[in-house]
Short mmCIF file of C-alpha atoms in Angstrom, two decimals:
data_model
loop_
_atom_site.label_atom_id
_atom_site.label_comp_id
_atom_site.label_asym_id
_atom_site.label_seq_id
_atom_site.Cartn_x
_atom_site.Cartn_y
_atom_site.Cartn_z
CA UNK X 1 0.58 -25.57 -3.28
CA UNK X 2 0.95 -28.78 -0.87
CA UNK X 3 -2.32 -29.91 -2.45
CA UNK X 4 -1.46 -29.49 -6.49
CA UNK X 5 2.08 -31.14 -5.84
CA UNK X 6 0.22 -34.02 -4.19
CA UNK X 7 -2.07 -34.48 -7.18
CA UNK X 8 0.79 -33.66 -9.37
CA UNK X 9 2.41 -37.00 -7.98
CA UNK X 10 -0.68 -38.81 -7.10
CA UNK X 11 -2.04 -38.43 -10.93
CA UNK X 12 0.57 -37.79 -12.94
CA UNK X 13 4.08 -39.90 -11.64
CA UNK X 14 2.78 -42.59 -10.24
CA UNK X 15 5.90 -44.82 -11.33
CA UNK X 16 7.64 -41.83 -9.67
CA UNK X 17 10.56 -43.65 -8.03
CA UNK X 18 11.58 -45.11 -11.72
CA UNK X 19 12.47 -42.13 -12.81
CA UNK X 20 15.90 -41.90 -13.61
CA UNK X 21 15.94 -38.80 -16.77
CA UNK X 22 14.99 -35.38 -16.74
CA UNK X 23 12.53 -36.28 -19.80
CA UNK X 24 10.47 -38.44 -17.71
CA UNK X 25 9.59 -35.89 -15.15
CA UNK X 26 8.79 -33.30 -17.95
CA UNK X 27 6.67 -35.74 -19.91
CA UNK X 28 4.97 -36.22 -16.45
CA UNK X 29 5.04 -32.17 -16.18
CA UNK X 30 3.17 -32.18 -19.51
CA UNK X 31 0.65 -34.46 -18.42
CA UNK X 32 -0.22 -32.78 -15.36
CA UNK X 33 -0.06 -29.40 -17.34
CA UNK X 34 -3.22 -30.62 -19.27
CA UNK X 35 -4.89 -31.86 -15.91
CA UNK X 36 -4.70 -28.62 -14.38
CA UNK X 37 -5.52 -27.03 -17.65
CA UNK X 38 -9.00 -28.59 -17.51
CA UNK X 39 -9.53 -28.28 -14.11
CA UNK X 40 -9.02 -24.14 -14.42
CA UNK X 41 -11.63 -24.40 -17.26
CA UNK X 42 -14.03 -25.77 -15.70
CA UNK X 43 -13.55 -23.10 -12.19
CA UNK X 44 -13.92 -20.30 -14.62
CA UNK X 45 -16.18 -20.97 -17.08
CA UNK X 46 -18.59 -23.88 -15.38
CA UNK X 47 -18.15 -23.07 -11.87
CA UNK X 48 -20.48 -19.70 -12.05
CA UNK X 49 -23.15 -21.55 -12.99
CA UNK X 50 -23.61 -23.64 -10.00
CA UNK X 51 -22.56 -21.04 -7.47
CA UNK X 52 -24.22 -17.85 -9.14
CA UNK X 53 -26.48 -19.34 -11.34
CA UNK X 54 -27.82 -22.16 -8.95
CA UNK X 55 -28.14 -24.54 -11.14
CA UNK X 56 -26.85 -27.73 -10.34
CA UNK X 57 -27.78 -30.24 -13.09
CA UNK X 58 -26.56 -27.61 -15.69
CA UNK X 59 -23.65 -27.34 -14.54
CA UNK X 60 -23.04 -31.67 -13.90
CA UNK X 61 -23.84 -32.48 -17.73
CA UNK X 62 -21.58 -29.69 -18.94
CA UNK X 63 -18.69 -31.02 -16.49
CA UNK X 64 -19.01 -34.34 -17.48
CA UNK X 65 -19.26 -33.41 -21.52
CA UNK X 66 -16.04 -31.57 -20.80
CA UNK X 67 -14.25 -34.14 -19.21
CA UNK X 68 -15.40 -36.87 -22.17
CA UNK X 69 -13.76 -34.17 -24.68
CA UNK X 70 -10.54 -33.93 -22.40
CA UNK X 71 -10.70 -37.85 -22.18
CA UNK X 72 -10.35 -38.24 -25.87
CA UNK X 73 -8.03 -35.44 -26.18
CA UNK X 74 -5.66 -36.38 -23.09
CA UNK X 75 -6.32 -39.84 -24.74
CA UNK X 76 -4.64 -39.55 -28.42
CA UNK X 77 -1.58 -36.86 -26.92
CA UNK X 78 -0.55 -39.07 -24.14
CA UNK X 79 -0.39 -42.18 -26.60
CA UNK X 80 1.07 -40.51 -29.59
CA UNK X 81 3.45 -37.46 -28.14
CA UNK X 82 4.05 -37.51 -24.47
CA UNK X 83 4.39 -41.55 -23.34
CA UNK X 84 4.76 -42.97 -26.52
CA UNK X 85 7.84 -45.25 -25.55
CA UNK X 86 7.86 -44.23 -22.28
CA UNK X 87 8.06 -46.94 -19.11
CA UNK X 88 5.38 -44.70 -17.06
CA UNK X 89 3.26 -45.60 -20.00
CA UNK X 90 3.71 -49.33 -20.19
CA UNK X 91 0.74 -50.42 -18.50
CA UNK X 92 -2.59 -51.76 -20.35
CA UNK X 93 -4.93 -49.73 -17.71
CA UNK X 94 -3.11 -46.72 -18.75
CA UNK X 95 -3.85 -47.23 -22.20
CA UNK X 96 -7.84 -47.05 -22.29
CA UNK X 97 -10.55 -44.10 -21.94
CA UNK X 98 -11.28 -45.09 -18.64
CA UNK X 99 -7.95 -44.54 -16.96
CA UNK X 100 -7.93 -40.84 -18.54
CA UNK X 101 -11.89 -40.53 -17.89
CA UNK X 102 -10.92 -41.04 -14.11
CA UNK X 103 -7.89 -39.08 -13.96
CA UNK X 104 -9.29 -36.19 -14.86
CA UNK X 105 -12.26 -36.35 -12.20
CA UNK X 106 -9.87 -37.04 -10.20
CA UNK X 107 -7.82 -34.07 -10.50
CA UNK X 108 -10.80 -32.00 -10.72
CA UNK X 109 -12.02 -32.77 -7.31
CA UNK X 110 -8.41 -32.39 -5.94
CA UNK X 111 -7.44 -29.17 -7.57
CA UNK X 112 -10.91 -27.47 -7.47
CA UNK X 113 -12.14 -28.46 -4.11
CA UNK X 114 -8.44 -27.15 -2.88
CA UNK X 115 -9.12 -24.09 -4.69
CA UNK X 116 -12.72 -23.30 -3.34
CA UNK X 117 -11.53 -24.25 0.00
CA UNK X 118 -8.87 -21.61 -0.18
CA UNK X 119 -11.38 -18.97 -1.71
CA UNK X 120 -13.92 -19.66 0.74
CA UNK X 121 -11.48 -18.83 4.16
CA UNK X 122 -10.42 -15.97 2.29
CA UNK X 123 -14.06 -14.74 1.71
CA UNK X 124 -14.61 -16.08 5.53
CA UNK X 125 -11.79 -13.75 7.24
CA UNK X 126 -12.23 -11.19 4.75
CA UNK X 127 -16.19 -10.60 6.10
CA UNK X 128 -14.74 -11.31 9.59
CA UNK X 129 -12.32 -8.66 9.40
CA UNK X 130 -15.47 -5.98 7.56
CA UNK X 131 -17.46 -6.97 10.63
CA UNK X 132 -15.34 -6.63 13.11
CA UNK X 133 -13.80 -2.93 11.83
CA UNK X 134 -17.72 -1.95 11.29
CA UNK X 135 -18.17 -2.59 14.86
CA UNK X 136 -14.97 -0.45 16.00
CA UNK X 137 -16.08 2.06 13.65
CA UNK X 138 -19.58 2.22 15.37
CA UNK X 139 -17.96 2.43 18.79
CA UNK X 140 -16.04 5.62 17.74
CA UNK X 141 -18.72 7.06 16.39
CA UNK X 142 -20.81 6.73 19.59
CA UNK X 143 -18.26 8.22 21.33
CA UNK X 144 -17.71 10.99 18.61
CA UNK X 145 -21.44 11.75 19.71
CA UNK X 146 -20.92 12.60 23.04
CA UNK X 147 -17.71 13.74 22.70
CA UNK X 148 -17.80 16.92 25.72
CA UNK X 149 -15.28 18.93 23.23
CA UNK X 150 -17.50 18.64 20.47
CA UNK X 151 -20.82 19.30 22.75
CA UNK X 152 -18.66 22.29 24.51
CA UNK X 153 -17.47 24.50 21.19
CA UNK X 154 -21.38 23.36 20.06
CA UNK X 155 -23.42 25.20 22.84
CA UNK X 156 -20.88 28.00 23.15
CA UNK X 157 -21.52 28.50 19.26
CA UNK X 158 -25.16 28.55 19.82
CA UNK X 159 -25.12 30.92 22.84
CA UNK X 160 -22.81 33.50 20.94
CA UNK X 161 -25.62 33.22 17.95
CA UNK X 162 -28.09 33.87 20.22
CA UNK X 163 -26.69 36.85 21.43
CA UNK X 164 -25.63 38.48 18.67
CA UNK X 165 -27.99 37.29 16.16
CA UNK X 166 -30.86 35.70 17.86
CA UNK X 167 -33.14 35.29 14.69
CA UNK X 168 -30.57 32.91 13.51
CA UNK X 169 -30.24 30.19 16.69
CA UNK X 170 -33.21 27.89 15.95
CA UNK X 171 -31.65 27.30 12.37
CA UNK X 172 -28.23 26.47 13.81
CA UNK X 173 -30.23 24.34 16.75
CA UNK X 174 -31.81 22.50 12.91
CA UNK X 175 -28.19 21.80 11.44
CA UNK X 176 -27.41 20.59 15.03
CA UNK X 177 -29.63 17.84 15.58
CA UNK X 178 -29.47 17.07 11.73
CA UNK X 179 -26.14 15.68 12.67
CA UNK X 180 -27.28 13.84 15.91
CA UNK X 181 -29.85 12.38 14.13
CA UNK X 182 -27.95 10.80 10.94
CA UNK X 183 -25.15 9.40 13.26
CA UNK X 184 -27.97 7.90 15.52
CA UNK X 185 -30.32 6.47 12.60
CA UNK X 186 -27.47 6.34 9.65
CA UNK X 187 -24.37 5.20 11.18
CA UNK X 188 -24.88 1.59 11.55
CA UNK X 189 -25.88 1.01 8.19
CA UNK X 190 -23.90 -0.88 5.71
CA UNK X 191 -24.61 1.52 3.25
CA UNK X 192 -26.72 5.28 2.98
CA UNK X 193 -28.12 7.34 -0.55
CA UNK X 194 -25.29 9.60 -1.18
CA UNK X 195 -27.78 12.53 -0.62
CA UNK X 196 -28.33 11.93 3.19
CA UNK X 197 -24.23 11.75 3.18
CA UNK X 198 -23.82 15.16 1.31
CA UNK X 199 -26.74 16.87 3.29
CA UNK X 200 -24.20 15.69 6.90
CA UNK X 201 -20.98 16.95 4.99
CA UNK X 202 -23.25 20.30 4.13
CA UNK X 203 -24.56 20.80 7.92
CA UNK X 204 -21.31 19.53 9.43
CA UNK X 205 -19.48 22.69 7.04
CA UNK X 206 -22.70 25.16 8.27
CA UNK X 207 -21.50 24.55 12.01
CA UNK X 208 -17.92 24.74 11.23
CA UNK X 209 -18.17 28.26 9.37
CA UNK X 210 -20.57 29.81 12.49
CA UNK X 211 -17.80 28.35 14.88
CA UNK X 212 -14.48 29.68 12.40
CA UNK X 213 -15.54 31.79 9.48
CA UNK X 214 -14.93 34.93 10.52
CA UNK X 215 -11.39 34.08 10.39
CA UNK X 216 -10.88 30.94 7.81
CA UNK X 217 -11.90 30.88 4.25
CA UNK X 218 -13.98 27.92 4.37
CA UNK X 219 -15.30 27.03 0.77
CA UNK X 220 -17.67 23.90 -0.35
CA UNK X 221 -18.38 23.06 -3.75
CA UNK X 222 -20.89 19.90 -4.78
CA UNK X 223 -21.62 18.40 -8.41
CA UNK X 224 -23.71 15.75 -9.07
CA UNK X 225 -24.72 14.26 -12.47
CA UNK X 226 -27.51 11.80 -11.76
CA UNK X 227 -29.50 12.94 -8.10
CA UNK X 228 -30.88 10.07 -6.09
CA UNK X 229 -29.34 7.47 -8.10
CA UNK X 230 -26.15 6.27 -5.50
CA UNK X 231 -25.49 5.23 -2.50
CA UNK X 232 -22.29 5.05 -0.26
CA UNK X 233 -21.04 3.82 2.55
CA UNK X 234 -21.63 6.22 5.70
CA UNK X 235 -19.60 8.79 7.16
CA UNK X 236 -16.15 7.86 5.15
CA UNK X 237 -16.23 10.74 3.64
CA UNK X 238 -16.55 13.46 6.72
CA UNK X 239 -13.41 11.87 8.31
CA UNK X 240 -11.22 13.49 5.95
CA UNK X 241 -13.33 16.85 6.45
CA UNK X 242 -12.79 16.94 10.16
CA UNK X 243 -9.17 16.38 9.89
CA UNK X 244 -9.18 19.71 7.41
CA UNK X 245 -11.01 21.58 9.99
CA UNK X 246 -9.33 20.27 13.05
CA UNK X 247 -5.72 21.27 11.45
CA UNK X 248 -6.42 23.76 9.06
CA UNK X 249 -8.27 26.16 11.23
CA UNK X 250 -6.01 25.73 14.41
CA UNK X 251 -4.81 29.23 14.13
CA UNK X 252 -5.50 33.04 14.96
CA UNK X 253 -3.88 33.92 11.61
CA UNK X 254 -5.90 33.67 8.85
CA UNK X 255 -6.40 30.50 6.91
CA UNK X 256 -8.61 28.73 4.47
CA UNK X 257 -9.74 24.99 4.23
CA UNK X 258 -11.52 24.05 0.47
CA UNK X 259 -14.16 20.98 0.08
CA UNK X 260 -15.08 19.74 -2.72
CA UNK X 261 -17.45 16.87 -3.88
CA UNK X 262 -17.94 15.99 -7.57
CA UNK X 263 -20.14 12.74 -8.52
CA UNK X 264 -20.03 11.67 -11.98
CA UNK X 265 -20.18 8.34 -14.08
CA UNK X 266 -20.34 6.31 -11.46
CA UNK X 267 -17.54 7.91 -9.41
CA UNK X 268 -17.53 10.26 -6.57
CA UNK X 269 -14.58 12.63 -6.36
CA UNK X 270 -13.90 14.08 -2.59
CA UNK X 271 -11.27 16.83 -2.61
CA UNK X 272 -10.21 18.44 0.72
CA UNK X 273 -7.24 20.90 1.20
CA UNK X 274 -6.48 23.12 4.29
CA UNK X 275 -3.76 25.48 5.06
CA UNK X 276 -0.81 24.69 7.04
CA UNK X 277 0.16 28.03 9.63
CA UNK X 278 3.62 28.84 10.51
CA UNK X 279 1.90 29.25 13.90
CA UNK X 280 -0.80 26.98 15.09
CA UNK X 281 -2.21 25.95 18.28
CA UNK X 282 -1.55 22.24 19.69
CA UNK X 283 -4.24 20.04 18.51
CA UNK X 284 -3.95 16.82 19.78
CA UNK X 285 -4.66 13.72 17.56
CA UNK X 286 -4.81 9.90 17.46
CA UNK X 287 -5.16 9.36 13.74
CA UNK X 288 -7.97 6.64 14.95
CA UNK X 289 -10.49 7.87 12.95
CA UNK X 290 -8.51 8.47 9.95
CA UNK X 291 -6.69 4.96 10.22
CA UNK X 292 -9.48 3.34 10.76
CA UNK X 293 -11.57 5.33 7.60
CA UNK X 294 -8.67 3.61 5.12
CA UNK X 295 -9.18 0.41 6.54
CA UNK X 296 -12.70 0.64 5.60
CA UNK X 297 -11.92 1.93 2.32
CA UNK X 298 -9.71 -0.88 1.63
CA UNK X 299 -12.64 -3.88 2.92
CA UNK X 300 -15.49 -1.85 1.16
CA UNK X 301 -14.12 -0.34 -1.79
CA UNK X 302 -11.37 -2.90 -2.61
CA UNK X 303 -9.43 -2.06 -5.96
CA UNK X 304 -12.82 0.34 -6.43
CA UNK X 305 -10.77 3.58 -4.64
CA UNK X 306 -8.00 6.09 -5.16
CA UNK X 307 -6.17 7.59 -2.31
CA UNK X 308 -3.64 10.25 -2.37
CA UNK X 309 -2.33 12.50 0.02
CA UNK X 310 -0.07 15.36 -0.66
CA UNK X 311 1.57 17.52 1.92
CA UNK X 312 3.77 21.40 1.54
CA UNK X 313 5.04 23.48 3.77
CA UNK X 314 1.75 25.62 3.51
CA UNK X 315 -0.91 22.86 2.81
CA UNK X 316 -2.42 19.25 3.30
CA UNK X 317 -4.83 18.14 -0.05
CA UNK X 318 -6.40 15.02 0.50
CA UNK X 319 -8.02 13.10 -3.01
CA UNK X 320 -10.00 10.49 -2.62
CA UNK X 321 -11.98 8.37 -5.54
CA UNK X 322 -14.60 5.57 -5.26
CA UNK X 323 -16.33 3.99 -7.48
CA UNK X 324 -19.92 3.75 -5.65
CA UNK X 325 -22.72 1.62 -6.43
CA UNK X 326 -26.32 2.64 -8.14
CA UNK X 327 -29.12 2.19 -5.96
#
């Protein structure tokens, strides 16, 4: 703002301390109207071509074409509408193509190099901040690894199996170090095919109904439209899951948590409720993990997700939409 008032005075008033009417400041308003007006062409319409296209000479002769056709044009309305017997327009520099030719480059440099400069800290501390919360994220999730709760309820579910139902414990040892081995080998990546994510969800659910479904209703449900053709961002998804789990099946009375996963058109749908017990045992929680999952929502999916959380007196429904990439 500093910058464009600056230029506003700079290129526009530069009898400014004549002024002595309203009419000459919004003459001068006008002027710089048009100045600005050209510069904003040329940062939407010319600009992509040097910074996406790369193509530097390209994007020089069509600058400098537009600012001859702005010349002529800021030429014939300053000398017939806006100065036309006005004292900021007494001058004989002011009245020749060259004094508008240079105005306008010299707006353009002023407003657009202000602008870029702006855009360009904002894209700086924007991939600062998605850095630094990837790094926090992959800190919890080491510790998630070796978390002794997790490792605890994990063996005790295995040696139960094994008991009761030995023929079953090397497949439950499988879905085990399936997990292990995609929060080792997947986790720090930026991004994972939305199969390798949905194959976690599915094992992570296969532990959870050894460990509570003989007392919770634990359903999943998973529709794709096009396999193998997206990819997502890992483990933003089994956050919400968890939370279902570590909530919802709290309880000795009997309870139900529901998953569902639906992919289509370029949009994956993640709905997760679980019941809410009159009588539940203490579960103690940060909300770490699912603070820091909308944070990375809001860095990696920006205006490109759909949040909502609903909460009864009986239930907690979490629905969450993204818009994820192709591979």
């Amino acid at each position: 703002m500093a910058i464009l008032v600056f230029s506003f005075i700079l290129f526009t008033l530069n009898d400014w301390v004549l002024i002595q009417s309203w009419k000459g400041f919004s003459n001068g308003l006008i002027y710089f109207s048009l100045l600005y007006f050209h510069a904003q062409i040329n940062r939407i319409f010319l600009l992509p071509i040097l910074l996406k296209k790369h193509q530097p000479l390209l994007y020089l002769i069509f600058t400098i074409g537009l600012i001859a056709l702005f010349t002529v044009f800021l030429y014939e309305v300053a000398t017939e509408f806006i100065y036309k017997n006005c004292f900021l327009y007494k001058s004989s520099h002011q009245k020749t193509y060259q004094f508008q030719f240079a105005t306008l480059s010299g707006t353009l440099v002023c407003i657009l190099g202000s602008i870029q400069i702006l855009e360009h800290y904002r894209a700086q501390k924007k991939e600062a901040n998605k850095i630094l919360l990837h790094n926090q994220f992959q800190l919890n999730a080491l510790k998630n690894q070796f978390n002794p709760h997790f490792l605890f309820n994990t063996m005790n579910m295995l040696y139960g199996i094994s008991l009761q139902h030995p023929e079953r414990t090397s497949e439950m040892i499988m879905e085990v170090s399936q997990l292990m081995r995609y929060q080792l080998e997947q986790g720090d990546r930026e991004f994972v095919t939305l199969e390798n994510e949905i194959a976690f969800i599915s094992s992570y659910i296969q532990l959870e109904k050894e460990r509570v479904g003989y007392r919770c209703r634990i359903d999943f449900d998973y529709e794709c439209d096009q396999e193998g053709q997206y990819e997502i961002a890992p483990m933003v998804l089994i956050t919400f899951i968890e939370n279902a789990f570590k909530h919802g099946a709290a309880t000795i009375e009997k309870c139900f948590v529901t998953v569902a996963v639906k992919i289509s058109e370029g949009k994956i749908r993640l709905q997760v409720s679980n019941s809410i017990p009159k009588h539940k045992k203490e579960v103690v929680s940060t909300k770490i993990g699912l603070n820091n999952t909308v944070k990375r929502l809001e860095i990696l999916y920006p205006k490109k997700h759909r949040l909502t959380i609903t909460q009864t007196e009986y239930d907690y429904t979490v629905d969450l939409v993204i818009e994820i990439r192709p591979i």
